[in-house]
Amino acid sequence: MQQLNLNGLRLGVSSAATQIEGGDVDHSWAEWARRGHIRDGASPARANDHYRRFPEDASLMQSLGIRHYRLGVEWARIEPEPGRFDEAAIEHYRAELSDLRARGIEPLVTLHHFTNPMWFERMGAFERAENLPHFLRFAEHVVRAFGDLAAEYITINEPNVYAANGYFFGLWPPGVSSLRRTLRVMSVLTAAHLSCYGMIHRVRAELRLTGTKVAFANHLRVFAPEREASPLHRAFASIADRFFQGSLSVAMTTGRVAFPLRRIARLPAGRYCDFHAVNYYTRSTVSGLADGVRAGAPVNDLGWEIYPAGIVQCAARMHALCPLPIYITENGVCDNQDAYRCRYIYEHLKALLESGLPVERYYHWCFTDNFEWAEGESARFGLVHVDYDTQARTVKRSGRFFAAMIAAGGVDAALYDAYVKPCTYPTNGGGR
């Protein structure tokens, strides 16, 4: 019998504006799609049509018992030109937040989730420190406008993934391949978060609003040597960890900026997060400069290793750096047939609940299938299936399992046997 008691851990879901809203918006991912860089030819202009259908999606969320929702706002909608704010867009997001609250759903708002207005992209975006005031102006306008509708914020989502995919691997906009420029972007993003953290607290205190909580969404993974006995493999794993996430985690949490990052903002060391926002998906097996997957390991449909123990290793690392409440702000799996998502969710929750760490929330990525960046519509992570041609939503088996866990406060033997036990992971035969 495989029982699981949530013990007060609150379950929610996550999304990003570009991935679900749809519409003809002048931003970096729309331009990237127009240039033919999406694997299946899809475009964020279609996505889930959520910008018009948000009451339908919120109603579905409510029907599943979900009471915590991490959502994003689209900078290019709110500020289509430098310094010109579209108040109709602000009112749209206010209406969405009001609708969520009326349904008993608590919002966690992400200010930047990979996407820039094209006017900002053409200025060099976060590669140029002199562009920081533009982001801070936007962020302050949003925080003031949302007032008491949103008290909790993610400043920047996965700065390391944004920098690595856009400036090192060249897979995302702007399509650059330069370690120097990658580290420059990560340094500027660090300054953006540190400055934004203080601004949000200052503005909300000025407005006499309480309950303010701010963090950045930290993409963490386990970097493991392919052969533990190999000094070379261990060295490459250590280097990959430091450059991808180690220095960044310390800098954005404590303000202590060290190699390979550079100090951009002259801010004192201190605490720059009110909780740890951990995004976790996988483990990387390292034998050199390239990423790898352990031979024979269970994998998702994108070939990423499924390694539930890693979520505890990553969360524990952040807690050791600074003891704060932990929110798992993203955790999910590309499983296009919804064949093993129930097991994935169960095993990651089980690992967290047995860890003794102060994990307060778990946001599943994602609520509905969506435009999955460079993969387009071909990679499905949702608890809810979306037919992109008709925009029909259908709750998947994993969505019913998620709702059942919320209603029961955990997993009893019957739920385990019905939803988890039948699931089997695919495996990686040869590694890469």
CSV table of C-alpha atoms in Angstrom, one decimal:
chain,number,residue,atom,x,y,z
A,1,MET,CA,0.0,0.0,0.0
A,2,GLN,CA,1.6,3.3,-1.2
A,3,GLN,CA,-0.1,6.1,0.9
A,4,LEU,CA,0.8,9.7,0.8
A,5,ASN,CA,-0.4,12.5,3.1
A,6,LEU,CA,0.1,16.0,1.7
A,7,ASN,CA,0.3,17.3,5.3
A,8,GLY,CA,-0.8,20.8,4.3
A,9,LEU,CA,1.3,21.0,1.2
A,10,ARG,CA,-0.8,23.1,-1.2
A,11,LEU,CA,-1.1,22.0,-4.9
A,12,GLY,CA,-1.3,24.5,-7.7
A,13,VAL,CA,-0.5,24.9,-11.4
A,14,SER,CA,1.7,27.1,-13.5
A,15,SER,CA,1.6,28.8,-16.9
A,16,ALA,CA,3.4,31.6,-18.9
A,17,ALA,CA,1.7,34.3,-20.8
A,18,THR,CA,3.4,33.7,-24.2
A,19,GLN,CA,2.7,30.0,-24.0
A,20,ILE,CA,-1.1,30.3,-23.6
A,21,GLU,CA,-2.5,33.7,-24.4
A,22,GLY,CA,-2.4,33.7,-28.3
A,23,GLY,CA,-2.9,36.9,-30.3
A,24,ASP,CA,-0.7,39.0,-32.6
A,25,VAL,CA,1.7,40.5,-30.2
A,26,ASP,CA,5.0,42.2,-31.2
A,27,HIS,CA,7.5,40.2,-29.0
A,28,SER,CA,10.6,38.2,-29.3
A,29,TRP,CA,9.0,34.8,-29.6
A,30,ALA,CA,6.5,35.9,-32.2
A,31,GLU,CA,9.5,37.1,-34.3
A,32,TRP,CA,11.4,33.9,-33.6
A,33,ALA,CA,8.4,31.9,-34.9
A,34,ARG,CA,8.1,34.1,-38.0
A,35,ARG,CA,11.7,33.4,-38.8
A,36,GLY,CA,11.0,29.6,-38.8
A,37,HIS,CA,12.7,28.5,-35.6
A,38,ILE,CA,9.8,26.5,-34.1
A,39,ARG,CA,10.2,22.7,-34.5
A,40,ASP,CA,6.7,22.0,-35.8
A,41,GLY,CA,6.0,25.4,-37.4
A,42,ALA,CA,3.6,26.5,-34.7
A,43,SER,CA,3.3,30.1,-33.5
A,44,PRO,CA,2.5,31.7,-30.1
A,45,ALA,CA,-0.1,33.7,-32.0
A,46,ARG,CA,-2.4,30.6,-31.7
A,47,ALA,CA,-1.4,29.0,-28.4
A,48,ASN,CA,-4.5,28.4,-26.2
A,49,ASP,CA,-6.4,31.6,-26.9
A,50,HIS,CA,-6.3,32.1,-23.2
A,51,TYR,CA,-6.3,35.9,-23.4
A,52,ARG,CA,-10.0,35.6,-24.5
A,53,ARG,CA,-10.8,32.3,-22.7
A,54,PHE,CA,-9.4,33.0,-19.2
A,55,PRO,CA,-12.8,32.7,-17.5
A,56,GLU,CA,-13.3,29.2,-19.0
A,57,ASP,CA,-9.8,28.1,-17.9
A,58,ALA,CA,-10.3,29.6,-14.4
A,59,SER,CA,-13.6,27.8,-14.1
A,60,LEU,CA,-12.0,24.5,-15.1
A,61,MET,CA,-9.2,25.1,-12.6
A,62,GLN,CA,-11.8,25.8,-9.9
A,63,SER,CA,-13.8,22.6,-10.8
A,64,LEU,CA,-10.6,20.6,-10.1
A,65,GLY,CA,-10.2,22.1,-6.7
A,66,ILE,CA,-7.0,24.1,-7.6
A,67,ARG,CA,-6.5,27.1,-5.3
A,68,HIS,CA,-3.0,28.3,-6.3
A,69,TYR,CA,-2.1,29.5,-9.8
A,70,ARG,CA,1.2,30.9,-11.1
A,71,LEU,CA,0.5,33.1,-14.1
A,72,GLY,CA,2.5,35.6,-16.2
A,73,VAL,CA,1.8,38.9,-17.8
A,74,GLU,CA,3.0,39.8,-21.3
A,75,TRP,CA,5.3,42.9,-21.2
A,76,ALA,CA,4.7,43.6,-24.9
A,77,ARG,CA,1.0,43.9,-24.3
A,78,ILE,CA,1.3,46.2,-21.3
A,79,GLU,CA,4.1,48.4,-22.7
A,80,PRO,CA,3.9,48.2,-26.6
A,81,GLU,CA,6.3,51.2,-26.9
A,82,PRO,CA,8.9,52.5,-24.5
A,83,GLY,CA,7.1,54.4,-21.8
A,84,ARG,CA,3.7,54.0,-23.3
A,85,PHE,CA,1.4,51.8,-21.2
A,86,ASP,CA,-1.7,50.2,-22.6
A,87,GLU,CA,-4.2,50.6,-19.8
A,88,ALA,CA,-6.7,48.3,-21.6
A,89,ALA,CA,-4.1,45.5,-21.2
A,90,ILE,CA,-3.7,46.4,-17.5
A,91,GLU,CA,-7.4,46.3,-17.0
A,92,HIS,CA,-7.6,42.9,-18.8
A,93,TYR,CA,-5.0,41.4,-16.3
A,94,ARG,CA,-6.8,43.1,-13.4
A,95,ALA,CA,-10.0,41.4,-14.6
A,96,GLU,CA,-8.3,38.1,-14.8
A,97,LEU,CA,-6.8,38.5,-11.3
A,98,SER,CA,-10.2,39.5,-9.9
A,99,ASP,CA,-11.9,36.5,-11.5
A,100,LEU,CA,-9.3,34.2,-10.0
A,101,ARG,CA,-9.8,35.7,-6.5
A,102,ALA,CA,-13.5,35.5,-6.8
A,103,ARG,CA,-13.1,31.7,-7.4
A,104,GLY,CA,-10.9,31.3,-4.4
A,105,ILE,CA,-7.7,30.9,-6.5
A,106,GLU,CA,-4.6,32.7,-5.1
A,107,PRO,CA,-2.4,34.2,-7.9
A,108,LEU,CA,1.4,34.2,-8.0
A,109,VAL,CA,2.4,36.7,-10.8
A,110,THR,CA,5.5,36.3,-13.0
A,111,LEU,CA,6.8,39.6,-14.4
A,112,HIS,CA,9.3,38.2,-17.0
A,113,HIS,CA,9.0,34.7,-18.5
A,114,PHE,CA,11.5,34.5,-21.4
A,115,THR,CA,9.7,37.0,-23.7
A,116,ASN,CA,10.7,40.7,-24.5
A,117,PRO,CA,8.8,43.3,-26.4
A,118,MET,CA,10.6,43.7,-29.8
A,119,TRP,CA,11.5,47.3,-29.0
A,120,PHE,CA,13.4,46.1,-25.9
A,121,GLU,CA,14.9,43.2,-27.9
A,122,ARG,CA,16.3,45.6,-30.6
A,123,MET,CA,17.9,47.6,-27.8
A,124,GLY,CA,20.0,44.6,-26.8
A,125,ALA,CA,17.5,43.5,-24.0
A,126,PHE,CA,19.3,42.2,-20.9
A,127,GLU,CA,22.7,42.1,-22.6
A,128,ARG,CA,23.0,45.8,-21.8
A,129,ALA,CA,23.0,47.1,-18.2
A,130,GLU,CA,21.7,50.5,-19.4
A,131,ASN,CA,18.4,48.8,-20.4
A,132,LEU,CA,17.6,47.9,-16.8
A,133,PRO,CA,15.5,51.0,-16.1
A,134,HIS,CA,13.1,49.9,-18.9
A,135,PHE,CA,12.4,46.6,-17.1
A,136,LEU,CA,12.1,48.3,-13.7
A,137,ARG,CA,9.7,50.9,-15.1
A,138,PHE,CA,7.5,48.2,-16.5
A,139,ALA,CA,7.6,46.1,-13.3
A,140,GLU,CA,6.8,49.1,-11.1
A,141,HIS,CA,3.8,50.0,-13.3
A,142,VAL,CA,2.4,46.5,-13.0
A,143,VAL,CA,2.9,46.2,-9.2
A,144,ARG,CA,1.2,49.6,-8.7
A,145,ALA,CA,-1.6,48.7,-11.0
A,146,PHE,CA,-2.3,45.3,-9.5
A,147,GLY,CA,-2.5,46.7,-6.0
A,148,ASP,CA,-4.1,44.4,-3.6
A,149,LEU,CA,-5.1,41.9,-6.3
A,150,ALA,CA,-1.6,40.3,-6.3
A,151,ALA,CA,0.7,40.2,-3.3
A,152,GLU,CA,3.2,37.6,-4.5
A,153,TYR,CA,5.6,38.0,-7.4
A,154,ILE,CA,8.2,36.1,-9.4
A,155,THR,CA,10.5,38.8,-10.8
A,156,ILE,CA,12.3,36.7,-13.5
A,157,ASN,CA,11.7,33.1,-14.6
A,158,GLU,CA,14.8,30.9,-15.0
A,159,PRO,CA,17.4,33.5,-15.9
A,160,ASN,CA,19.9,30.7,-16.6
A,161,VAL,CA,17.7,29.0,-19.1
A,162,TYR,CA,16.9,32.3,-20.8
A,163,ALA,CA,20.6,33.1,-21.1
A,164,ALA,CA,21.9,29.7,-22.0
A,165,ASN,CA,19.3,28.9,-24.7
A,166,GLY,CA,19.4,32.4,-26.2
A,167,TYR,CA,23.0,33.3,-25.9
A,168,PHE,CA,25.1,30.1,-25.6
A,169,PHE,CA,23.3,27.3,-27.5
A,170,GLY,CA,21.6,29.8,-29.9
A,171,LEU,CA,18.3,27.8,-29.8
A,172,TRP,CA,16.1,30.6,-28.6
A,173,PRO,CA,16.0,34.3,-29.5
A,174,PRO,CA,18.2,36.1,-30.2
A,175,GLY,CA,20.1,33.0,-31.4
A,176,VAL,CA,23.6,33.9,-30.2
A,177,SER,CA,26.4,31.4,-29.4
A,178,SER,CA,28.9,33.1,-27.0
A,179,LEU,CA,29.9,32.2,-23.5
A,180,ARG,CA,31.0,35.8,-22.8
A,181,ARG,CA,27.6,37.2,-23.8
A,182,THR,CA,25.8,34.5,-21.9
A,183,LEU,CA,27.6,35.4,-18.7
A,184,ARG,CA,26.9,39.1,-19.4
A,185,VAL,CA,23.2,38.5,-19.7
A,186,MET,CA,23.2,36.4,-16.5
A,187,SER,CA,25.0,39.2,-14.7
A,188,VAL,CA,22.5,41.8,-15.9
A,189,LEU,CA,19.5,39.6,-15.0
A,190,THR,CA,21.0,39.3,-11.5
A,191,ALA,CA,21.0,43.0,-11.2
A,192,ALA,CA,17.4,43.2,-12.5
A,193,HIS,CA,16.1,40.8,-9.9
A,194,LEU,CA,18.0,42.4,-7.0
A,195,SER,CA,16.7,45.9,-8.0
A,196,CYS,CA,13.2,44.6,-8.6
A,197,TYR,CA,13.0,42.8,-5.3
A,198,GLY,CA,13.6,46.1,-3.4
A,199,MET,CA,11.3,48.1,-5.6
A,200,ILE,CA,8.4,45.7,-5.1
A,201,HIS,CA,8.7,45.9,-1.3
A,202,ARG,CA,9.1,49.7,-1.4
A,203,VAL,CA,6.1,50.3,-3.7
A,204,ARG,CA,3.8,48.0,-1.8
A,205,ALA,CA,4.8,49.4,1.6
A,206,GLU,CA,4.2,52.9,0.2
A,207,LEU,CA,0.7,51.7,-0.9
A,208,ARG,CA,0.2,50.2,2.6
A,209,LEU,CA,-0.3,46.7,1.2
A,210,THR,CA,0.7,43.7,3.2
A,211,GLY,CA,1.5,40.0,2.5
A,212,THR,CA,4.2,40.9,0.0
A,213,LYS,CA,6.4,38.0,-1.1
A,214,VAL,CA,9.0,38.2,-3.9
A,215,ALA,CA,11.4,35.6,-5.4
A,216,PHE,CA,12.9,34.6,-8.8
A,217,ALA,CA,12.1,31.2,-10.3
A,218,ASN,CA,15.3,29.3,-10.1
A,219,HIS,CA,15.8,26.5,-12.6
A,220,LEU,CA,17.8,23.8,-10.9
A,221,ARG,CA,19.0,20.4,-12.0
A,222,VAL,CA,21.4,17.8,-10.7
A,223,PHE,CA,24.7,17.7,-12.5
A,224,ALA,CA,26.2,14.2,-12.0
A,225,PRO,CA,29.4,12.8,-13.4
A,226,GLU,CA,28.8,9.9,-15.7
A,227,ARG,CA,31.5,8.0,-13.9
A,228,GLU,CA,31.9,9.0,-10.2
A,229,ALA,CA,35.4,7.5,-10.2
A,230,SER,CA,36.5,9.8,-13.0
A,231,PRO,CA,38.2,13.0,-11.8
A,232,LEU,CA,37.6,14.5,-15.3
A,233,HIS,CA,33.9,13.7,-15.2
A,234,ARG,CA,33.6,15.1,-11.6
A,235,ALA,CA,35.4,18.3,-12.7
A,236,PHE,CA,33.1,18.9,-15.7
A,237,ALA,CA,30.0,18.3,-13.5
A,238,SER,CA,31.3,20.9,-11.0
A,239,ILE,CA,32.1,23.4,-13.8
A,240,ALA,CA,28.7,22.9,-15.4
A,241,ASP,CA,26.9,23.4,-12.1
A,242,ARG,CA,28.8,26.6,-11.2
A,243,PHE,CA,28.4,28.3,-14.6
A,244,PHE,CA,24.8,27.3,-15.1
A,245,GLN,CA,23.2,27.6,-11.6
A,246,GLY,CA,25.6,27.7,-8.7
A,247,SER,CA,26.9,31.3,-8.8
A,248,LEU,CA,23.6,32.6,-10.1
A,249,SER,CA,21.7,31.0,-7.1
A,250,VAL,CA,24.0,32.6,-4.6
A,251,ALA,CA,24.0,36.0,-6.3
A,252,MET,CA,20.2,36.3,-6.8
A,253,THR,CA,19.4,35.0,-3.3
A,254,THR,CA,22.0,36.9,-1.2
A,255,GLY,CA,23.4,39.7,-3.4
A,256,ARG,CA,26.9,38.1,-3.2
A,257,VAL,CA,28.1,38.2,-6.8
A,258,ALA,CA,31.2,36.1,-7.7
A,259,PHE,CA,32.9,34.5,-10.7
A,260,PRO,CA,31.8,33.9,-13.4
A,261,LEU,CA,29.3,36.7,-12.9
A,262,ARG,CA,30.0,40.4,-12.7
A,263,ARG,CA,28.5,42.9,-10.3
A,264,ILE,CA,26.3,45.3,-12.2
A,265,ALA,CA,24.1,46.9,-9.5
A,266,ARG,CA,25.9,48.3,-6.5
A,267,LEU,CA,23.6,46.8,-3.9
A,268,PRO,CA,24.7,45.4,-0.5
A,269,ALA,CA,24.7,41.7,0.3
A,270,GLY,CA,21.5,40.6,2.1
A,271,ARG,CA,18.4,38.5,1.5
A,272,TYR,CA,16.7,39.1,-1.9
A,273,CYS,CA,14.1,36.4,-1.8
A,274,ASP,CA,11.1,35.8,0.6
A,275,PHE,CA,10.8,32.2,-0.4
A,276,HIS,CA,12.8,29.8,-2.7
A,277,ALA,CA,11.0,29.3,-6.0
A,278,VAL,CA,12.4,26.1,-7.4
A,279,ASN,CA,11.8,24.9,-11.0
A,280,TYR,CA,12.9,21.2,-11.3
A,281,TYR,CA,12.7,18.7,-14.2
A,282,THR,CA,15.7,16.5,-14.6
A,283,ARG,CA,19.3,15.4,-13.9
A,284,SER,CA,22.2,15.9,-16.4
A,285,THR,CA,24.8,13.2,-16.7
A,286,VAL,CA,28.2,14.9,-17.4
A,287,SER,CA,31.3,13.5,-19.1
A,288,GLY,CA,32.4,16.6,-21.0
A,289,LEU,CA,31.2,19.9,-22.2
A,290,ALA,CA,28.0,18.5,-23.7
A,291,ASP,CA,24.8,17.6,-21.7
A,292,GLY,CA,24.0,13.9,-21.3
A,293,VAL,CA,21.5,11.4,-20.1
A,294,ARG,CA,22.4,8.3,-18.1
A,295,ALA,CA,22.1,5.1,-20.1
A,296,GLY,CA,19.1,3.0,-19.1
A,297,ALA,CA,17.5,5.8,-17.1
A,298,PRO,CA,13.8,6.5,-17.3
A,299,VAL,CA,13.1,9.5,-19.6
A,300,ASN,CA,10.3,11.7,-20.8
A,301,ASP,CA,9.2,12.2,-24.4
A,302,LEU,CA,11.9,14.8,-24.9
A,303,GLY,CA,14.6,12.4,-23.7
A,304,TRP,CA,15.1,14.2,-20.3
A,305,GLU,CA,15.9,11.8,-17.4
A,306,ILE,CA,13.2,11.3,-14.8
A,307,TYR,CA,14.9,11.5,-11.5
A,308,PRO,CA,12.6,12.3,-8.5
A,309,ALA,CA,15.4,12.3,-5.9
A,310,GLY,CA,16.9,15.4,-7.6
A,311,ILE,CA,14.0,17.6,-6.6
A,312,VAL,CA,15.0,17.1,-3.0
A,313,GLN,CA,18.7,17.6,-3.7
A,314,CYS,CA,18.0,20.9,-5.4
A,315,ALA,CA,15.5,22.2,-2.8
A,316,ALA,CA,17.8,21.2,0.0
A,317,ARG,CA,20.7,23.1,-1.6
A,318,MET,CA,18.7,26.3,-1.6
A,319,HIS,CA,17.5,25.8,2.0
A,320,ALA,CA,21.1,25.3,3.1
A,321,LEU,CA,22.0,28.6,1.3
A,322,CYS,CA,19.2,30.5,3.1
A,323,PRO,CA,16.5,28.8,5.2
A,324,LEU,CA,13.3,30.0,3.7
A,325,PRO,CA,9.9,28.5,2.8
A,326,ILE,CA,10.1,26.5,-0.5
A,327,TYR,CA,7.7,26.7,-3.4
A,328,ILE,CA,8.1,24.3,-6.2
A,329,THR,CA,7.1,26.7,-8.9
A,330,GLU,CA,7.5,24.3,-11.8
A,331,ASN,CA,7.7,20.5,-12.0
A,332,GLY,CA,6.2,18.4,-14.7
A,333,VAL,CA,6.8,16.1,-17.6
A,334,CYS,CA,6.5,15.9,-21.4
A,335,ASP,CA,4.2,12.9,-21.7
A,336,ASN,CA,2.2,13.3,-24.9
A,337,GLN,CA,0.0,10.3,-24.3
A,338,ASP,CA,-0.4,11.0,-20.6
A,339,ALA,CA,0.9,7.5,-20.0
A,340,TYR,CA,3.1,8.1,-16.9
A,341,ARG,CA,2.4,11.6,-15.7
A,342,CYS,CA,0.6,10.3,-12.6
A,343,ARG,CA,3.6,8.4,-11.5
A,344,TYR,CA,5.9,11.3,-12.1
A,345,ILE,CA,3.8,13.6,-10.0
A,346,TYR,CA,3.4,11.0,-7.2
A,347,GLU,CA,7.1,10.2,-7.0
A,348,HIS,CA,8.2,13.8,-6.9
A,349,LEU,CA,5.7,14.7,-4.3
A,350,LYS,CA,6.6,11.6,-2.2
A,351,ALA,CA,10.3,12.6,-2.3
A,352,LEU,CA,9.5,16.2,-1.2
A,353,LEU,CA,7.1,15.1,1.6
A,354,GLU,CA,9.6,12.6,3.0
A,355,SER,CA,12.5,15.1,2.9
A,356,GLY,CA,11.6,17.2,6.0
A,357,LEU,CA,12.1,20.4,4.0
A,358,PRO,CA,9.7,23.3,4.5
A,359,VAL,CA,8.0,22.9,1.1
A,360,GLU,CA,4.7,24.9,1.3
A,361,ARG,CA,3.5,24.8,-2.3
A,362,TYR,CA,3.9,22.6,-5.4
A,363,TYR,CA,2.9,24.2,-8.8
A,364,HIS,CA,2.6,21.6,-11.5
A,365,TRP,CA,3.9,22.6,-14.9
A,366,CYS,CA,1.5,23.1,-16.5
A,367,PHE,CA,-2.3,23.4,-16.3
A,368,THR,CA,-3.1,23.0,-20.0
A,369,ASP,CA,-1.0,21.9,-22.9
A,370,ASN,CA,0.6,24.9,-24.5
A,371,PHE,CA,3.1,26.5,-27.0
A,372,GLU,CA,6.2,24.8,-25.6
A,373,TRP,CA,8.8,27.4,-26.9
A,374,ALA,CA,11.1,25.9,-29.6
A,375,GLU,CA,9.2,22.6,-29.5
A,376,GLY,CA,6.0,24.4,-30.5
A,377,GLU,CA,2.8,22.4,-30.0
A,378,SER,CA,4.5,19.1,-30.2
A,379,ALA,CA,5.4,18.7,-26.5
A,380,ARG,CA,2.5,18.3,-24.1
A,381,PHE,CA,3.1,19.0,-20.4
A,382,GLY,CA,-0.5,19.7,-19.3
A,383,LEU,CA,-3.0,18.2,-16.9
A,384,VAL,CA,-5.6,19.3,-19.5
A,385,HIS,CA,-5.5,18.3,-23.2
A,386,VAL,CA,-5.9,21.1,-25.7
A,387,ASP,CA,-7.1,20.5,-29.3
A,388,TYR,CA,-5.4,23.5,-30.9
A,389,ASP,CA,-7.6,23.5,-33.9
A,390,THR,CA,-10.8,23.7,-31.9
A,391,GLN,CA,-9.4,25.0,-28.6
A,392,ALA,CA,-11.4,22.3,-26.8
A,393,ARG,CA,-10.2,21.5,-23.3
A,394,THR,CA,-10.3,17.9,-22.0
A,395,VAL,CA,-9.1,17.0,-18.5
A,396,LYS,CA,-6.6,14.2,-18.8
A,397,ARG,CA,-6.3,11.2,-16.5
A,398,SER,CA,-3.5,12.9,-14.7
A,399,GLY,CA,-5.7,16.0,-14.2
A,400,ARG,CA,-8.3,13.8,-12.5
A,401,PHE,CA,-5.6,12.3,-10.3
A,402,PHE,CA,-4.4,15.8,-9.4
A,403,ALA,CA,-7.9,16.8,-8.5
A,404,ALA,CA,-8.4,13.6,-6.5
A,405,MET,CA,-5.2,14.3,-4.5
A,406,ILE,CA,-6.4,17.8,-3.6
A,407,ALA,CA,-9.8,16.6,-2.5
A,408,ALA,CA,-8.4,13.7,-0.4
A,409,GLY,CA,-5.4,15.6,1.0
A,410,GLY,CA,-3.1,12.9,-0.4
A,411,VAL,CA,-3.0,9.5,-2.0
A,412,ASP,CA,-4.6,6.4,-0.5
A,413,ALA,CA,-4.2,2.8,-1.6
A,414,ALA,CA,-7.2,3.1,-4.0
A,415,LEU,CA,-5.9,6.2,-5.7
A,416,TYR,CA,-2.4,4.7,-6.0
A,417,ASP,CA,-3.8,1.5,-7.5
A,418,ALA,CA,-6.0,3.4,-9.9
A,419,TYR,CA,-3.7,6.1,-11.1
A,420,VAL,CA,0.0,5.4,-10.3
A,421,LYS,CA,0.5,1.6,-10.3
A,422,PRO,CA,-0.4,1.1,-14.0
A,423,CYS,CA,2.2,3.7,-15.1
A,424,THR,CA,5.5,2.7,-16.6
A,425,TYR,CA,8.3,5.1,-17.7
A,426,PRO,CA,10.1,4.7,-21.1
A,427,THR,CA,13.9,4.3,-20.8
A,428,ASN,CA,17.0,5.7,-22.4
A,429,GLY,CA,18.8,2.8,-24.1
A,430,GLY,CA,22.1,4.1,-25.0
A,431,GLY,CA,22.6,7.5,-23.3
A,432,ARG,CA,23.9,10.5,-25.2
